[in-house]
CSV table of C-alpha atoms (C1' of nucleotides) in Angstrom, one decimal:
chain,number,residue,atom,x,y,z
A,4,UNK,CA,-15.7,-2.3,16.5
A,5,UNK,CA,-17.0,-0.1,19.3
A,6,UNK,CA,-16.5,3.5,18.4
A,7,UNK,CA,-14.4,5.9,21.3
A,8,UNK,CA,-16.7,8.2,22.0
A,9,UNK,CA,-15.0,10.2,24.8
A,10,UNK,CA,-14.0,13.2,22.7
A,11,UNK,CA,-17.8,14.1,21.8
A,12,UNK,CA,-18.2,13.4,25.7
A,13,UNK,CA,-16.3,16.0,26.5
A,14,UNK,CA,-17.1,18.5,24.3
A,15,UNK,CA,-20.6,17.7,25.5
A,16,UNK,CA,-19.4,18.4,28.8
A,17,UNK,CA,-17.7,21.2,28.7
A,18,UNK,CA,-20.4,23.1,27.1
A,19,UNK,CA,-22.7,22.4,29.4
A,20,UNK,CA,-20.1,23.5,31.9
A,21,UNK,CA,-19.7,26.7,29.8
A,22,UNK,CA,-23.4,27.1,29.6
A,23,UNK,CA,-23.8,26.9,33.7
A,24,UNK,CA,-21.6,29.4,36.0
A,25,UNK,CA,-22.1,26.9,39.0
A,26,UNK,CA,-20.1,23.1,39.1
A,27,UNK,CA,-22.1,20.8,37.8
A,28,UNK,CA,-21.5,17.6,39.8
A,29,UNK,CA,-20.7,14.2,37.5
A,30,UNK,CA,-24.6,13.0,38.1
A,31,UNK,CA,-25.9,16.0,36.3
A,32,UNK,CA,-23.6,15.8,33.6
A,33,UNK,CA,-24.2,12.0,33.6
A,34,UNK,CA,-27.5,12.6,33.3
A,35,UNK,CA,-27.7,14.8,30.3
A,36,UNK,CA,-25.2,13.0,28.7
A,37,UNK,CA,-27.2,9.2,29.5
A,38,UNK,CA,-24.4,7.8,31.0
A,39,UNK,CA,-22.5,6.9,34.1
A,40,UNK,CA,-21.3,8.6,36.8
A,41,UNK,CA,-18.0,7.0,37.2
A,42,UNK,CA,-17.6,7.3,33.6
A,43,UNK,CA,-18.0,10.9,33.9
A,44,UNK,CA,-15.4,11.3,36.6
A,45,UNK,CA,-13.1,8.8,34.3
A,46,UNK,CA,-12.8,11.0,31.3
A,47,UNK,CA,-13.2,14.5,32.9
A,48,UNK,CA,-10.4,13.5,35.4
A,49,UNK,CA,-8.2,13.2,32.3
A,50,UNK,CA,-9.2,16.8,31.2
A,51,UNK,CA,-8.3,17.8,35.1
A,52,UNK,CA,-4.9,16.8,34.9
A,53,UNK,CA,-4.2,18.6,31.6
A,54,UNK,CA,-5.7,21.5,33.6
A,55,UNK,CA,-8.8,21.9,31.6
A,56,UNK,CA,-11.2,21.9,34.4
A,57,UNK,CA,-10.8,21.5,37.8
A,58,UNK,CA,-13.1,20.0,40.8
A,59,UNK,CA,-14.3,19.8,43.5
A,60,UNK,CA,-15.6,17.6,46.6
A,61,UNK,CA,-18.5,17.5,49.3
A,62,UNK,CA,-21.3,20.2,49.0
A,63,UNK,CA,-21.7,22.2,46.0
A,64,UNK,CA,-18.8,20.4,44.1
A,65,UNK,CA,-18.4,19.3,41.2
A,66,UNK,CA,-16.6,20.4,37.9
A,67,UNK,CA,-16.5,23.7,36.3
A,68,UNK,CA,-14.3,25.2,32.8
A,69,UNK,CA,-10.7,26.8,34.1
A,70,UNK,CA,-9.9,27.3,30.2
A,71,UNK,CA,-10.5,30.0,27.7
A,72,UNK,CA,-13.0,28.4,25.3
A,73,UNK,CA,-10.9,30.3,22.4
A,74,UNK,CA,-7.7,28.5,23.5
A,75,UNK,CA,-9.0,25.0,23.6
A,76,UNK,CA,-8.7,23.4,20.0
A,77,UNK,CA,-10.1,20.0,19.6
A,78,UNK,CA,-6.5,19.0,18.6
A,79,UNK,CA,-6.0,19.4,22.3
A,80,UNK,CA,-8.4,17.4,23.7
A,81,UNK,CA,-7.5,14.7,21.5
A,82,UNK,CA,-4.3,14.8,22.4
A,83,UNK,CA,-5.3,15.1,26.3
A,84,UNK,CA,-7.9,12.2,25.7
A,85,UNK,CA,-4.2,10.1,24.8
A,86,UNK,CA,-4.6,10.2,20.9
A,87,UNK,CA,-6.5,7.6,20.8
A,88,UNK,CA,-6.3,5.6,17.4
A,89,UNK,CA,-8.5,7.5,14.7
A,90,UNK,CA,-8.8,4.2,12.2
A,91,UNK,CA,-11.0,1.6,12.7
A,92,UNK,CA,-9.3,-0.2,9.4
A,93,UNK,CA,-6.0,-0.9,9.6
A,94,UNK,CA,-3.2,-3.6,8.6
A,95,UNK,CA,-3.4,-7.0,9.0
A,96,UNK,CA,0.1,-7.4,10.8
A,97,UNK,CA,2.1,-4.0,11.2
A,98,UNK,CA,5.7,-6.5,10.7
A,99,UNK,CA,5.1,-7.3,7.8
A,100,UNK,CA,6.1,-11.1,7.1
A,101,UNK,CA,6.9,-10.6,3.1
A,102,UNK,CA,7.8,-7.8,0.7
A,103,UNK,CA,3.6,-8.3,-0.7
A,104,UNK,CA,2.8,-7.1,2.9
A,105,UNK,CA,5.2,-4.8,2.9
A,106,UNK,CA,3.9,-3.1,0.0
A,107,UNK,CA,0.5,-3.2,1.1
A,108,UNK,CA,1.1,-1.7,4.1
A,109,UNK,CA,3.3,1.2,2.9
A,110,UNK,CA,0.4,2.1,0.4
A,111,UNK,CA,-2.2,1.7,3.1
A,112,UNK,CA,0.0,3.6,5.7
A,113,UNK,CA,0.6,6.6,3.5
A,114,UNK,CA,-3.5,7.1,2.4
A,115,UNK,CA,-4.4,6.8,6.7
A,116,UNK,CA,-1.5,9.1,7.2
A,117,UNK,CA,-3.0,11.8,5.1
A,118,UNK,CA,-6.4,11.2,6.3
A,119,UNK,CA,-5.2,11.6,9.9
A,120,UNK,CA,-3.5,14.5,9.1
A,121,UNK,CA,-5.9,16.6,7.7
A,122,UNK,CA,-8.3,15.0,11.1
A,123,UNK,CA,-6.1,16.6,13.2
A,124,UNK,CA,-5.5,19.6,11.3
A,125,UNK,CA,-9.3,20.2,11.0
A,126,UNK,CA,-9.1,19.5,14.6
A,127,UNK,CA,-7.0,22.3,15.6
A,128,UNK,CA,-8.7,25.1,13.2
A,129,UNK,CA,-11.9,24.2,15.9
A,130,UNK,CA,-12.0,25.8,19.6
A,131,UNK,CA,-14.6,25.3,22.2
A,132,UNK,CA,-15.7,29.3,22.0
A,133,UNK,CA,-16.8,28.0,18.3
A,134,UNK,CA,-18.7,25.2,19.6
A,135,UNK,CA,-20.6,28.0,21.9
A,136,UNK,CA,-21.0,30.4,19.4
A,137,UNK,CA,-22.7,27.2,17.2
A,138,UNK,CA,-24.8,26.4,20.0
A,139,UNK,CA,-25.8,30.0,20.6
A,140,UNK,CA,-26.4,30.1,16.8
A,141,UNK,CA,-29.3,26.8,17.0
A,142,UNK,CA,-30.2,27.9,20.4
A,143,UNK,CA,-31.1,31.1,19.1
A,144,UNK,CA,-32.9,29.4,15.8
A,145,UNK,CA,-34.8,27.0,17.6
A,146,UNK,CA,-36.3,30.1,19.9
A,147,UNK,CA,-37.6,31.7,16.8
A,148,UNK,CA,-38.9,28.8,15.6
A,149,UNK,CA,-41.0,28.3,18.8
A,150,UNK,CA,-41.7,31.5,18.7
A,151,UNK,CA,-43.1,31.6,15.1
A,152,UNK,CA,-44.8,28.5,16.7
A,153,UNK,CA,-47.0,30.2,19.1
A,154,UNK,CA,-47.9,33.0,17.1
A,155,UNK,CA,-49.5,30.6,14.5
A,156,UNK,CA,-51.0,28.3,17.4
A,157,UNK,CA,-52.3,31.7,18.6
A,158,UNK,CA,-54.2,32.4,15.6
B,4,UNK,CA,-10.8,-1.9,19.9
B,5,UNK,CA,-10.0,-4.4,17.6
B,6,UNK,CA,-9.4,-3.2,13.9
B,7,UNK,CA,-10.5,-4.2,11.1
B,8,UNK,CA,-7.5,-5.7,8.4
B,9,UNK,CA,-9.8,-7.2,5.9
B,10,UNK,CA,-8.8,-4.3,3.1
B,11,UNK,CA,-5.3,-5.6,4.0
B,12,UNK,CA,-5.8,-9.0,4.0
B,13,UNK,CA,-7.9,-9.3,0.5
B,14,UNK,CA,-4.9,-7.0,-1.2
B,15,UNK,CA,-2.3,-9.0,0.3
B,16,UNK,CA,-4.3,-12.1,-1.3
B,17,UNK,CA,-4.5,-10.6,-4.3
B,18,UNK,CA,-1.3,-9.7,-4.9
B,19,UNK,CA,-0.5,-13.2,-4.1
B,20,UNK,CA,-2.5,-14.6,-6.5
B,21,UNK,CA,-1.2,-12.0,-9.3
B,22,UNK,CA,2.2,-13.5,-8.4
B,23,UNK,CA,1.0,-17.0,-9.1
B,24,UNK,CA,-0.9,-17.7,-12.1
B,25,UNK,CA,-2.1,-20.9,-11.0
B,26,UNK,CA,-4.9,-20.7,-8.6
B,27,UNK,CA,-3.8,-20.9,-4.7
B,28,UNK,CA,-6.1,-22.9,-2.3
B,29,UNK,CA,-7.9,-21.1,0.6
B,30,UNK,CA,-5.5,-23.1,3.0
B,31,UNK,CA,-2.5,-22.0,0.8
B,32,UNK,CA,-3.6,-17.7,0.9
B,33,UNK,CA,-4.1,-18.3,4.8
B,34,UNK,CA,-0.8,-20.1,5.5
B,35,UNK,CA,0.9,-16.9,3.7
B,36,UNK,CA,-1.1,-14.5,5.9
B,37,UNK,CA,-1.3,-16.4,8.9
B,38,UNK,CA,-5.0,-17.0,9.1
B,39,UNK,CA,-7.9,-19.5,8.8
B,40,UNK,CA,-8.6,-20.9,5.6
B,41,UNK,CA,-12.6,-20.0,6.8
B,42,UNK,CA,-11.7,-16.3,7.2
B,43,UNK,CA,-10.0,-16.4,3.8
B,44,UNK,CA,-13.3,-17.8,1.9
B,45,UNK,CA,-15.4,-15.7,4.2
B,46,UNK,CA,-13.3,-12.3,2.9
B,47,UNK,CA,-12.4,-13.9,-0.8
B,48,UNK,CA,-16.6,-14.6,-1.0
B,49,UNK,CA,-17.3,-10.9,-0.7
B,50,UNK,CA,-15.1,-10.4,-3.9
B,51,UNK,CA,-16.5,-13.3,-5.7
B,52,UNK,CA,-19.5,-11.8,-5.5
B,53,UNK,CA,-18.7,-8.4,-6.6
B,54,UNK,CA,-16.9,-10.5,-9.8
B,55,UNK,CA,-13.2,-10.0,-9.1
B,56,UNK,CA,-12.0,-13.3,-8.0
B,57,UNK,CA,-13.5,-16.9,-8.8
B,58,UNK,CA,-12.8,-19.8,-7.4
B,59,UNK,CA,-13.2,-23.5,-8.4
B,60,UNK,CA,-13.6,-26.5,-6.2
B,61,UNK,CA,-12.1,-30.1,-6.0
B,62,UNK,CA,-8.6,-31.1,-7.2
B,63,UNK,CA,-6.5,-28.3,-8.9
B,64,UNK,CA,-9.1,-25.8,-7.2
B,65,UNK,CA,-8.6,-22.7,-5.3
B,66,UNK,CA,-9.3,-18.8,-6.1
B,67,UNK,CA,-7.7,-16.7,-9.1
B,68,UNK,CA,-8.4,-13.1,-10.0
B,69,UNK,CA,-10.5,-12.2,-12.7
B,70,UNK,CA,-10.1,-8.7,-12.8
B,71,UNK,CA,-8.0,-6.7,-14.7
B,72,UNK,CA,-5.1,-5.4,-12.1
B,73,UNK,CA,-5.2,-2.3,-13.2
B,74,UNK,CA,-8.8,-1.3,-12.9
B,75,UNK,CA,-9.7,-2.3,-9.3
B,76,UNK,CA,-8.8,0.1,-6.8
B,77,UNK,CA,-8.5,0.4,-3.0
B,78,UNK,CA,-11.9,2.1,-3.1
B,79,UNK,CA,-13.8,-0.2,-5.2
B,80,UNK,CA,-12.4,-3.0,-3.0
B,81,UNK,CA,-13.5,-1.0,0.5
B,82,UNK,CA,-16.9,-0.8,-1.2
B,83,UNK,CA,-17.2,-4.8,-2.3
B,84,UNK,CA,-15.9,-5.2,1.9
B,85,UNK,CA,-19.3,-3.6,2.5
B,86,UNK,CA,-17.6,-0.1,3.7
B,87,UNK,CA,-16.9,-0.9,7.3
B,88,UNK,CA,-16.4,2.4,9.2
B,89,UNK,CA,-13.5,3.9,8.8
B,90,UNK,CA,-13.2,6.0,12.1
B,91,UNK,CA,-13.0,3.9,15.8
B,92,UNK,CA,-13.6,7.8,17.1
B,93,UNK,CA,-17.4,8.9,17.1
B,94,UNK,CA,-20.0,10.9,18.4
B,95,UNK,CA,-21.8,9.6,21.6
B,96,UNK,CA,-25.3,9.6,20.5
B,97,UNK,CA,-26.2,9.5,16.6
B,98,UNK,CA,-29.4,11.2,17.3
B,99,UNK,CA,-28.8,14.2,19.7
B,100,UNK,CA,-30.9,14.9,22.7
B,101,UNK,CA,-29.8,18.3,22.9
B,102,UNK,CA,-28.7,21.0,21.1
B,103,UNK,CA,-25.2,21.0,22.5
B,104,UNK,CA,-24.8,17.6,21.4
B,105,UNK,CA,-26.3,18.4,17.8
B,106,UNK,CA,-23.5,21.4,17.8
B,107,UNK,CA,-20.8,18.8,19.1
B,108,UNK,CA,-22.1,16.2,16.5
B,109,UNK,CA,-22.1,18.8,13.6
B,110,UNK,CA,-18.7,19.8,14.0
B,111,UNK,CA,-17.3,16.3,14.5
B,112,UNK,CA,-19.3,14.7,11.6
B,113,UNK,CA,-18.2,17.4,9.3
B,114,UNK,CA,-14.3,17.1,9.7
B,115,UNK,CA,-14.7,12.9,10.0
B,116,UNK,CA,-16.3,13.9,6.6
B,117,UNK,CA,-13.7,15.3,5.1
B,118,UNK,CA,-11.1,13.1,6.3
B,119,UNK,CA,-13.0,10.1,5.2
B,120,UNK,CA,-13.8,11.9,1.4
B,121,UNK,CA,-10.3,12.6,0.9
B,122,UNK,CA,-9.0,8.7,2.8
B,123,UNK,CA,-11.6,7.5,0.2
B,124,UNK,CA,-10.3,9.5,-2.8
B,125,UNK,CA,-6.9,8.8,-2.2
B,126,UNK,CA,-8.1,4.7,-2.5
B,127,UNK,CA,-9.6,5.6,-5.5
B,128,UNK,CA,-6.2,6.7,-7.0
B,129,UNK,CA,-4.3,3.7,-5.6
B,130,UNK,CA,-5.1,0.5,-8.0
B,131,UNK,CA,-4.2,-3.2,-7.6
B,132,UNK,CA,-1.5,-2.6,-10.8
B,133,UNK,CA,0.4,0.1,-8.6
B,134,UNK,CA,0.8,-1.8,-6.0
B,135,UNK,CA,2.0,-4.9,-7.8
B,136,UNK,CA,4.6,-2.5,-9.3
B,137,UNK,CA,5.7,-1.4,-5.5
B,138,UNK,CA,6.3,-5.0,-5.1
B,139,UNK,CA,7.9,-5.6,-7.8
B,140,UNK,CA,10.0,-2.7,-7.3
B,141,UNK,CA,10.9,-4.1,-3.5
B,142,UNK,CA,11.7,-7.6,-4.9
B,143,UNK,CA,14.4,-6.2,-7.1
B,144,UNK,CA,16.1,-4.0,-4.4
B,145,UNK,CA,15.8,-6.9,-2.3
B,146,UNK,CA,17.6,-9.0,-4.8
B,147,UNK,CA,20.3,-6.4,-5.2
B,148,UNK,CA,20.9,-6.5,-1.8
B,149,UNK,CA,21.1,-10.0,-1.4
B,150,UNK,CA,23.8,-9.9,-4.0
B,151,UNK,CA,25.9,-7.1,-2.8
B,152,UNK,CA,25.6,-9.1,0.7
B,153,UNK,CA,27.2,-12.4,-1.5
B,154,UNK,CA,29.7,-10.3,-2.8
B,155,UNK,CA,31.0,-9.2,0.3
B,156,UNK,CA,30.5,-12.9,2.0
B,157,UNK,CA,32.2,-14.2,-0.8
B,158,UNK,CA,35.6,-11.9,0.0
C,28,DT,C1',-15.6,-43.7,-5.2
C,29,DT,C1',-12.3,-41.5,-2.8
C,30,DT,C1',-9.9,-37.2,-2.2
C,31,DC,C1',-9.6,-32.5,-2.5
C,32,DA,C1',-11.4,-28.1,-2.0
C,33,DT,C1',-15.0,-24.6,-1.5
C,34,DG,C1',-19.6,-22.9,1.0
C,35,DT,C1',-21.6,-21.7,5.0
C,36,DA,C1',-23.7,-21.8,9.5
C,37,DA,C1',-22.8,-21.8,14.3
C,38,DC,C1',-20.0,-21.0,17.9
C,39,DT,C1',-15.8,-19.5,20.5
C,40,DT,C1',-12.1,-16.3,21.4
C,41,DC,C1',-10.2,-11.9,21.9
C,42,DA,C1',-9.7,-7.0,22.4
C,43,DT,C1',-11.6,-2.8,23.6
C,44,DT,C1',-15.0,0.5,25.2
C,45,DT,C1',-18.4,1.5,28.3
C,46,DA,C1',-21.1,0.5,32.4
C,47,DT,C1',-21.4,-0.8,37.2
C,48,DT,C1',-20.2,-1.8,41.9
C,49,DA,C1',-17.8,-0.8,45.9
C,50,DC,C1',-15.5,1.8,48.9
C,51,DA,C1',-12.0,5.4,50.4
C,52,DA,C1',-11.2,10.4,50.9
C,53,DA,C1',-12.4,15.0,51.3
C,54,DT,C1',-15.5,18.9,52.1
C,55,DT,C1',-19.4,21.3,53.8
C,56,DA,C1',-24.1,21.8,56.3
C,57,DG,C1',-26.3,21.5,60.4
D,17,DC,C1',-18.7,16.4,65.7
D,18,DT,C1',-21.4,14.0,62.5
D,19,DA,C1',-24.0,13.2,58.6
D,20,DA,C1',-24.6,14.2,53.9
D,21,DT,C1',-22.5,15.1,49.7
D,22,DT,C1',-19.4,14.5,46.1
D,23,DT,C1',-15.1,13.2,43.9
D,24,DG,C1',-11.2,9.4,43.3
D,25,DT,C1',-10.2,5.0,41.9
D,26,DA,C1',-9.8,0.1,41.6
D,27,DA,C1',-11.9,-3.9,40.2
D,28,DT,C1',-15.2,-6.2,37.6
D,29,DA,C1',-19.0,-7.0,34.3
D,30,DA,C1',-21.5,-6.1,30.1
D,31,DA,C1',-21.6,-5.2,25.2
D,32,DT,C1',-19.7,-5.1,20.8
D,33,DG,C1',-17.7,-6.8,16.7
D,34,DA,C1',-13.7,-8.8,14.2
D,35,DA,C1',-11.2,-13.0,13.8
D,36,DG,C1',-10.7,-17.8,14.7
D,37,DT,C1',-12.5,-22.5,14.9
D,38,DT,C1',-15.5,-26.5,14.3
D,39,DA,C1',-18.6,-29.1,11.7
D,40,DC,C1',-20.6,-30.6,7.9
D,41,DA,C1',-22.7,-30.1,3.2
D,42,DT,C1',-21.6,-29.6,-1.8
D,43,DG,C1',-19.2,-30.2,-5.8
D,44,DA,C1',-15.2,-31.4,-9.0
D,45,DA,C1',-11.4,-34.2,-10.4
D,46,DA,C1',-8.2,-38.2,-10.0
DNA sequence: TTTCATGTAACTTCATTTATTACAAATTAG
DNA sequence: CTAATTTGTAATAAATGAAGTTACATGAAA
């Protein structure tokens, strides 16, 4: 089964966005994402209409963050992304043709339940400001490593 | 995307062939679950393997479980499946390009972790035995319907 | 020795996501 | 005004992976 990826496209995206005060237009977020264009317009237009983002055409457009990274949970742009189906296991039939089915699927549908559950709930305890501060975080380890880098190479 | 039903199917198999004591014929398990008698000895091979079902060829042939009901659980039959992946939602790229995406990535992979560790756990709990008691416990509140239904018909 | 049934490889179908092409519409630079 | 830029969107193709199907070999029992 080929996994939906859009919700770690987004995030991707908006951080970028975050990152840059200018629009970044859907090439250069294509780009650094190694993917398409069109597909970049495709999901972020989704985001647009939940009034996410917004954009903009002809010179110097593009897309840029109209939401407060603390107020955007991942719950949300889950939920804006459609809710896509979390499970990649699931029943064989969902009508279940005899009561063994039915009983399978009740035990089966009660355990994925849960699991989503505590997904979404995880989901919602997580906000795009996070993400930044988390990037910040590496972005801030990774200088000192380089850093610590060039004063040995120095040597 | 298309998901995958084979936990279902083998515990809607094997509950089958708990029911009947005599072994039930590939063609005989797929008729009940509206398959292929190929995908049923493709899915019934993996458990074969792993010890908890044999099957027997020629006249009076066909699969039987081997296993003690009450010691396989939903987990240890995921595992003998090969554990698919349980999540059709993922991150983009496996092995980040950039630290936004390794932020993105870390976030996402830990809460799919712990939605998968407790999905996982809760199949661990769950054993072929309880669910043959559901059943069982469906069949006699479907046979006390029917005869309340008689009852009144009969009036 | 015929019939029944599994064992398995190879291939097709089907569903779904992602990628691509193509072109319309809007906005700005010159 | 016109050309360049950039989004908007429809339509289609590629890629993936489970499930379904065909074909035939193998083995067991009547």
């Amino acid at each position: 089964m080929k996994r939906d990826s859009r919700l770690s496209s987004v995030l991707h995206a908006l951080l970028h966005l975050a990152e840059h005060q200018a629009p970044m237009t859907s090439e250069a977020l294509a780009k650094c994402m190694a993917t398409h264009p069109v597909v970049v317009r495709r999901t972020m237009g989704m985001l647009r209409a939940a009034g996410l983002v917004a954009s903009a055409r002809g010179h110097a457009g593009g897309w840029r963050i109209t939401a407060d990274l603390a107020a955007v949970t991942l719950r949300e742009l889950h939920d804006v992304l459609g809710e896509p189906a979390v499970f990649a296991i699931g029943n064989r039939n969902e009508t279940p043709g005899c009561l063994v089915e039915e009983a399978v699927n009740a035990a089966l549908d009660d355990a994925f339940a849960q699991a989503e559950a505590l997904l979404l709930e995880r989901f919602a305890r997580i906000t795009l400001a996070d993400l930044a501060a988390d990037f910040a975080r590496r972005h801030a380890e990774r200088r000192a490593q380089d850093h610590e880098r060039g004063d040995r190479d120095a040597l």
